[in-house]
PDB file of N, CA and C in Angstrom:
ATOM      1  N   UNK A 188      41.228  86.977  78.763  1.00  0.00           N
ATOM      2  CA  UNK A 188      40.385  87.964  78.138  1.00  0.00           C
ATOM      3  C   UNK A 188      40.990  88.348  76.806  1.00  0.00           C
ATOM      4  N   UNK A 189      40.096  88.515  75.855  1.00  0.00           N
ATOM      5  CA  UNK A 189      40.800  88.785  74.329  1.00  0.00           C
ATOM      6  C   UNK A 189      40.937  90.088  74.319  1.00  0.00           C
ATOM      7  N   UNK A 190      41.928  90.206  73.793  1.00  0.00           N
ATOM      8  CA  UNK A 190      42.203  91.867  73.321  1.00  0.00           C
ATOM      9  C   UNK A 190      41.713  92.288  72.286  1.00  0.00           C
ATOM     10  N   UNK A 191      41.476  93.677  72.125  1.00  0.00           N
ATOM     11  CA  UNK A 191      41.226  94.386  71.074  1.00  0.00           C
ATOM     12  C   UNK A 191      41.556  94.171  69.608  1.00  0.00           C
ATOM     13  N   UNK A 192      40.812  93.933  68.341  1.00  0.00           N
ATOM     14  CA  UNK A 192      41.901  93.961  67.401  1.00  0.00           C
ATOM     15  C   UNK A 192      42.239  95.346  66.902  1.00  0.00           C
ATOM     16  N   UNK A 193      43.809  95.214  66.752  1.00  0.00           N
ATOM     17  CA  UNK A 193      44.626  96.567  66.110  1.00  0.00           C
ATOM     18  C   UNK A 193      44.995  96.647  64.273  1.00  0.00           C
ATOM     19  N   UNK A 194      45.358  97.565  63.863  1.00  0.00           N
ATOM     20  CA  UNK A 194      45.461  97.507  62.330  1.00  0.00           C
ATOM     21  C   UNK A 194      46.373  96.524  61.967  1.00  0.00           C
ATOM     22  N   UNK A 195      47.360  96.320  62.637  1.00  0.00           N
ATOM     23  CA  UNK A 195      48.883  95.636  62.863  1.00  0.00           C
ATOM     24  C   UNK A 195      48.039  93.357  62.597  1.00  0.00           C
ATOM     25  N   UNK A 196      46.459  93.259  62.797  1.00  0.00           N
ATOM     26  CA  UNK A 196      46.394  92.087  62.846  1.00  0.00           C
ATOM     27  C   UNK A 196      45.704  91.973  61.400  1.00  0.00           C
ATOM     28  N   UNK A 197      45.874  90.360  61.436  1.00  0.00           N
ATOM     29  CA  UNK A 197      45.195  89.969  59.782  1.00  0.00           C
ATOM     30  C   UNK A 197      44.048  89.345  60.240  1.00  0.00           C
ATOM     31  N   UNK A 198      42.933  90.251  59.664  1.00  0.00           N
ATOM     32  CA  UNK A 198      41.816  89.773  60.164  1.00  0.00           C
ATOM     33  C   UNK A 198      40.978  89.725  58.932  1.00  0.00           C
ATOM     34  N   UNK A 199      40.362  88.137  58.745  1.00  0.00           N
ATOM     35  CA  UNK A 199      39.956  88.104  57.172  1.00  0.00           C
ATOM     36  C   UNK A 199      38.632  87.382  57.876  1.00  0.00           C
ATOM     37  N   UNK A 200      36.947  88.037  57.295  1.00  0.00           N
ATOM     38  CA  UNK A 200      35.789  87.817  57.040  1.00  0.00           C
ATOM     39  C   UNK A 200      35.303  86.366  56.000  1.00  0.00           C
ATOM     40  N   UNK A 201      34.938  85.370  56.662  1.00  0.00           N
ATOM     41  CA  UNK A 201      34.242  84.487  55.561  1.00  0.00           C
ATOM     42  C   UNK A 201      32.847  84.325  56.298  1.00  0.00           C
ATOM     43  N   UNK A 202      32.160  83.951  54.673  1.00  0.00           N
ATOM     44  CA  UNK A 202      30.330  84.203  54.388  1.00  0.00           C
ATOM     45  C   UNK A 202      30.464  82.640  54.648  1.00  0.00           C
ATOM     46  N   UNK A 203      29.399  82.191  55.733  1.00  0.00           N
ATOM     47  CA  UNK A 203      28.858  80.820  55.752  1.00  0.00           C
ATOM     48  C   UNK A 203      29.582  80.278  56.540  1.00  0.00           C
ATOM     49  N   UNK A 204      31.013  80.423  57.675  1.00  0.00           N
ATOM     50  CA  UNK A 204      31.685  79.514  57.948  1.00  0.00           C
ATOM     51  C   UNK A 204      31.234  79.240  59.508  1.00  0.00           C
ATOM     52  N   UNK A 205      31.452  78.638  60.354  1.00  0.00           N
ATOM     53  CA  UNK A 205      30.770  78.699  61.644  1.00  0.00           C
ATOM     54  C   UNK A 205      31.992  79.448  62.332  1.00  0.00           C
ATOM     55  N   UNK A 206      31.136  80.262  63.118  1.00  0.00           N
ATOM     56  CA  UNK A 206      31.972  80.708  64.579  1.00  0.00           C
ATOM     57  C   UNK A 206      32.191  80.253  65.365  1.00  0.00           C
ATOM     58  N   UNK A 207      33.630  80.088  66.263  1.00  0.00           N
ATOM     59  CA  UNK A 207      34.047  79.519  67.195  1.00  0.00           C
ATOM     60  C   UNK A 207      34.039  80.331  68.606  1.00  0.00           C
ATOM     61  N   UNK A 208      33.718  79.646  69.776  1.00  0.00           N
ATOM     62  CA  UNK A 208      33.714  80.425  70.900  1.00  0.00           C
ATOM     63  C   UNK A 208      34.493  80.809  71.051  1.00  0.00           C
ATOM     64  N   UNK A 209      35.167  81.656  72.084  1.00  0.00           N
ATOM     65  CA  UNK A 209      36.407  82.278  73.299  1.00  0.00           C
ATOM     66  C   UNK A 209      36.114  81.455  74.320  1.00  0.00           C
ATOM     67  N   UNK A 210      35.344  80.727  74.248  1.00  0.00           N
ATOM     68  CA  UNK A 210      35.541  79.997  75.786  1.00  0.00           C
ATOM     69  C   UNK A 210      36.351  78.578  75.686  1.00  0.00           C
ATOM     70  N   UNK A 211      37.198  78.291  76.866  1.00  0.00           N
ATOM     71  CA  UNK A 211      37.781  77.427  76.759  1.00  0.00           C
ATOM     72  C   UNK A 211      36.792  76.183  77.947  1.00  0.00           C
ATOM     73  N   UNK A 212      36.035  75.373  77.136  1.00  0.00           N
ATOM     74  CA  UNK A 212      35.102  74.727  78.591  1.00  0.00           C
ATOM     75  C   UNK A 212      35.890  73.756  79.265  1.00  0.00           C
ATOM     76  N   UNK A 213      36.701  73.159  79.176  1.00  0.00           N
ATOM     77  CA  UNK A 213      37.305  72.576  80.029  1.00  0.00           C
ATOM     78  C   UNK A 213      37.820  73.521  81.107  1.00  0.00           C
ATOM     79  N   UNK A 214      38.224  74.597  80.998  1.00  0.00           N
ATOM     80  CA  UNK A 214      38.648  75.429  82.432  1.00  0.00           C
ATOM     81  C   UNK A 214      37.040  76.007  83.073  1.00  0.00           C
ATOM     82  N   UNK A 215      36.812  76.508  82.110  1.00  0.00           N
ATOM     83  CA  UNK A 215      35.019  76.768  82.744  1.00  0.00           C
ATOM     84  C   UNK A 215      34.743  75.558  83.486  1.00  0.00           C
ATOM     85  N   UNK A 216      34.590  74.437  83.454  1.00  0.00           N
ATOM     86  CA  UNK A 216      34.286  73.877  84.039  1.00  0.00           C
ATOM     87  C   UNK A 216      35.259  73.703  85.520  1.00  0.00           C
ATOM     88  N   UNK A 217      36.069  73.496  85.185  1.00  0.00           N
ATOM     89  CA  UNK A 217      37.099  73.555  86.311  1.00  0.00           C
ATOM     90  C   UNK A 217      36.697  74.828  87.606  1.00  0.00           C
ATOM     91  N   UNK A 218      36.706  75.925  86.409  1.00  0.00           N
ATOM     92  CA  UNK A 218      36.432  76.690  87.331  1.00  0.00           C
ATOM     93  C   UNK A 218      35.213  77.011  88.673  1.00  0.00           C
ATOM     94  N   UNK A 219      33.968  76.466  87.533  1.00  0.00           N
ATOM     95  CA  UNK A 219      32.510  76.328  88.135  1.00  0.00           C
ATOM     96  C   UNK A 219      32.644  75.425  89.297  1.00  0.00           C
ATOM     97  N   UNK A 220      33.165  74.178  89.272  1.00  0.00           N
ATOM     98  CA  UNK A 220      33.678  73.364  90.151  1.00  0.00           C
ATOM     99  C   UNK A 220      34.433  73.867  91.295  1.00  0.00           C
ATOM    100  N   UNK A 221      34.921  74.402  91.703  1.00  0.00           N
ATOM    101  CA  UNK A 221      36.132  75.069  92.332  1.00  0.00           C
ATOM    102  C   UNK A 221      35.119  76.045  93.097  1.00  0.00           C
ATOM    103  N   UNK A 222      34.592  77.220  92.421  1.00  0.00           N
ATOM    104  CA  UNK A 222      33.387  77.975  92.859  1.00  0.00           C
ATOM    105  C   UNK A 222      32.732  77.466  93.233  1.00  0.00           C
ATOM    106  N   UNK A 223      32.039  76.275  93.511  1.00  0.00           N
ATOM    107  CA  UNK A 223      31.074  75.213  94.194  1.00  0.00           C
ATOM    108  C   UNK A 223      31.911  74.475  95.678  1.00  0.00           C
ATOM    109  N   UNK A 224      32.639  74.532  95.311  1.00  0.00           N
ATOM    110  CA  UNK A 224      33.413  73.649  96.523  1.00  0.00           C
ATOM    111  C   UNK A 224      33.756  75.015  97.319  1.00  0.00           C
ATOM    112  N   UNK A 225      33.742  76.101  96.878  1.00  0.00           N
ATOM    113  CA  UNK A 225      34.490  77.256  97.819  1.00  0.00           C
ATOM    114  C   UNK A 225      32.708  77.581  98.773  1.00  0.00           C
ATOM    115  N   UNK A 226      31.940  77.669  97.893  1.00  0.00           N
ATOM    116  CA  UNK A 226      30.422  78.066  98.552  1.00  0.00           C
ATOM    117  C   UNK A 226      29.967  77.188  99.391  1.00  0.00           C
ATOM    118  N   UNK A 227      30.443  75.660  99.008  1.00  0.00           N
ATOM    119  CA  UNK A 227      29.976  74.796  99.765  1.00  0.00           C
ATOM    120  C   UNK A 227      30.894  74.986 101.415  1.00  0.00           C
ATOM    121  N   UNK A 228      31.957  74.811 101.261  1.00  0.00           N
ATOM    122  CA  UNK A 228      32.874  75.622 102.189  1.00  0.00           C
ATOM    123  C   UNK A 228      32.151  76.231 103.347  1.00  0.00           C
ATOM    124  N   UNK A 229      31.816  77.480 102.750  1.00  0.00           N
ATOM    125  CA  UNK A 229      31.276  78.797 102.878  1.00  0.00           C
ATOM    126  C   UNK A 229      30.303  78.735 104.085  1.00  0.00           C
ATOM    127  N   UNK A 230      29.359  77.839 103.471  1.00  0.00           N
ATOM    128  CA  UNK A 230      27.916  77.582 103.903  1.00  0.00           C
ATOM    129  C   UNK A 230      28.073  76.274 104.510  1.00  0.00           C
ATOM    130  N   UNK A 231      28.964  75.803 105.339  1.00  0.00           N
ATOM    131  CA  UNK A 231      29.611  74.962 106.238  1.00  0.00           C
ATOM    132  C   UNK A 231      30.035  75.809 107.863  1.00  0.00           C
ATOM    133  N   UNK A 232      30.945  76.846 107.212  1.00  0.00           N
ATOM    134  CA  UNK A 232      30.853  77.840 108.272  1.00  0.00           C
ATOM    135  C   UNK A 232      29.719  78.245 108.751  1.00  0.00           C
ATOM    136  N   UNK A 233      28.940  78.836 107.643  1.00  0.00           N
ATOM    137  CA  UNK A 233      27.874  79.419 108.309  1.00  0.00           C
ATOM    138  C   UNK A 233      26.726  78.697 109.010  1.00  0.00           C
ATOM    139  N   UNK A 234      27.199  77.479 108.905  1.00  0.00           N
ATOM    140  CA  UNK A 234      26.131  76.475 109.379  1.00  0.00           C
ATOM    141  C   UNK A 234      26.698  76.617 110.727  1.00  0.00           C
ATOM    142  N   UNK A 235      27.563  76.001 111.243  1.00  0.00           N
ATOM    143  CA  UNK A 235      28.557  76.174 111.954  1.00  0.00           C
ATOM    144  C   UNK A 235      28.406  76.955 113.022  1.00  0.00           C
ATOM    145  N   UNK A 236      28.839  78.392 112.517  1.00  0.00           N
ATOM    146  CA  UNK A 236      28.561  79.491 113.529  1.00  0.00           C
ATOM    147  C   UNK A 236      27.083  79.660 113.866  1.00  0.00           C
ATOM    148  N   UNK A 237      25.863  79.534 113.277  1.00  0.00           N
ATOM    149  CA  UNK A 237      24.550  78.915 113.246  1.00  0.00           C
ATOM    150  C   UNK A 237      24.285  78.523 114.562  1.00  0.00           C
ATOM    151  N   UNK A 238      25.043  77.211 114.335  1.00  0.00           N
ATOM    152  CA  UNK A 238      24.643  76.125 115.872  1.00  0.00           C
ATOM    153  C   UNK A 238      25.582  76.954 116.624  1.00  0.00           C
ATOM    154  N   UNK A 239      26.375  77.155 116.487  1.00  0.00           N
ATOM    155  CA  UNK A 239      27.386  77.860 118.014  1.00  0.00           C
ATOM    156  C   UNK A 239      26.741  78.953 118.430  1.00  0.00           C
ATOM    157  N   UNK A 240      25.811  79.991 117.987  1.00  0.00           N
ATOM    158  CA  UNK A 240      25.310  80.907 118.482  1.00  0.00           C
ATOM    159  C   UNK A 240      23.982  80.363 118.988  1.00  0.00           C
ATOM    160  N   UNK A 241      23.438  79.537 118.438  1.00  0.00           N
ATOM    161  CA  UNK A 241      22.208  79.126 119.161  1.00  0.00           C
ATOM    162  C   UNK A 241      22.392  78.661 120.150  1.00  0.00           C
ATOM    163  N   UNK A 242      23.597  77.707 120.400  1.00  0.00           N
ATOM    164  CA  UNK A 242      23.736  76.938 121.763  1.00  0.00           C
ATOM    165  C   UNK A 242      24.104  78.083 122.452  1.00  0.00           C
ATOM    166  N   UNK A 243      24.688  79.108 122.287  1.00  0.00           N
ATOM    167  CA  UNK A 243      25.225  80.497 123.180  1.00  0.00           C
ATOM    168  C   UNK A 243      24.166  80.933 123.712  1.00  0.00           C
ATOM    169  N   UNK A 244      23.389  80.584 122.841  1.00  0.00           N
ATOM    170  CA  UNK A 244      22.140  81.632 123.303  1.00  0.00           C
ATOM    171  C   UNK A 244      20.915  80.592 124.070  1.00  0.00           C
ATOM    172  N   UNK A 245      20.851  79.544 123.988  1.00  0.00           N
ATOM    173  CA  UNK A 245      20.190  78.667 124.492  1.00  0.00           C
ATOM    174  C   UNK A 245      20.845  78.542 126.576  1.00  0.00           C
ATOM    175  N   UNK A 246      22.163  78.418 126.150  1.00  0.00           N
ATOM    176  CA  UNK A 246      22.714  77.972 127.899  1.00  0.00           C
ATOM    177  C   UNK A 246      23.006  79.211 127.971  1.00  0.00           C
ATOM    178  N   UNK A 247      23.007  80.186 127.595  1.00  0.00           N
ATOM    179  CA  UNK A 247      23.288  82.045 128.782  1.00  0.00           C
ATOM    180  C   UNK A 247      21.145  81.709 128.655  1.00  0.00           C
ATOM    181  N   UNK A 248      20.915  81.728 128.149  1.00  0.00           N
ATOM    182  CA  UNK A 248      19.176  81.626 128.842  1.00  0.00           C
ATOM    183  C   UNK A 248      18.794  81.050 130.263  1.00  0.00           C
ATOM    184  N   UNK A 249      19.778  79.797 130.352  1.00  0.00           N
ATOM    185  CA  UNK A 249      19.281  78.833 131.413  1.00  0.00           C
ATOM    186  C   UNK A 249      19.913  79.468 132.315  1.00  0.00           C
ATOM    187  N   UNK A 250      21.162  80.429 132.694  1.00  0.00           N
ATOM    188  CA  UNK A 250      22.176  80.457 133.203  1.00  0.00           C
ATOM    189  C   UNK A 250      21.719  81.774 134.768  1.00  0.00           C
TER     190      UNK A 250
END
């Protein structure tokens, strides 16, 4: 995260030049990736516990 600028920095204005992001996309990406594999994860469990409660609930029916 960028910090604030203070009086203490040299901060010089040019007309016409292009702006550069703060983002670094190679870690963005990394990161987005990583966040995908954790959800996918996620929603593995919940699949998971899904079928285990249905079958719970399917054989205490018959029972």
């Amino acid at each position: 995260m960028a910090r604030p600028a203070t009086n203490q920095d040299q901060l010089e204005v040019r007309q016409g030049s292009i702006e550069r992001s703060n983002v670094d996309s190679a870690q963005s990406m990394v990161d987005m990736m990583s966040a995908l594999r954790a959800y996918e994860a996620n929603q593995k469990v919940i699949q998971f516990y899904d079928k285990s409660m249905e079958k719970a609930a399917n054989e205490i029916g018959r029972v």
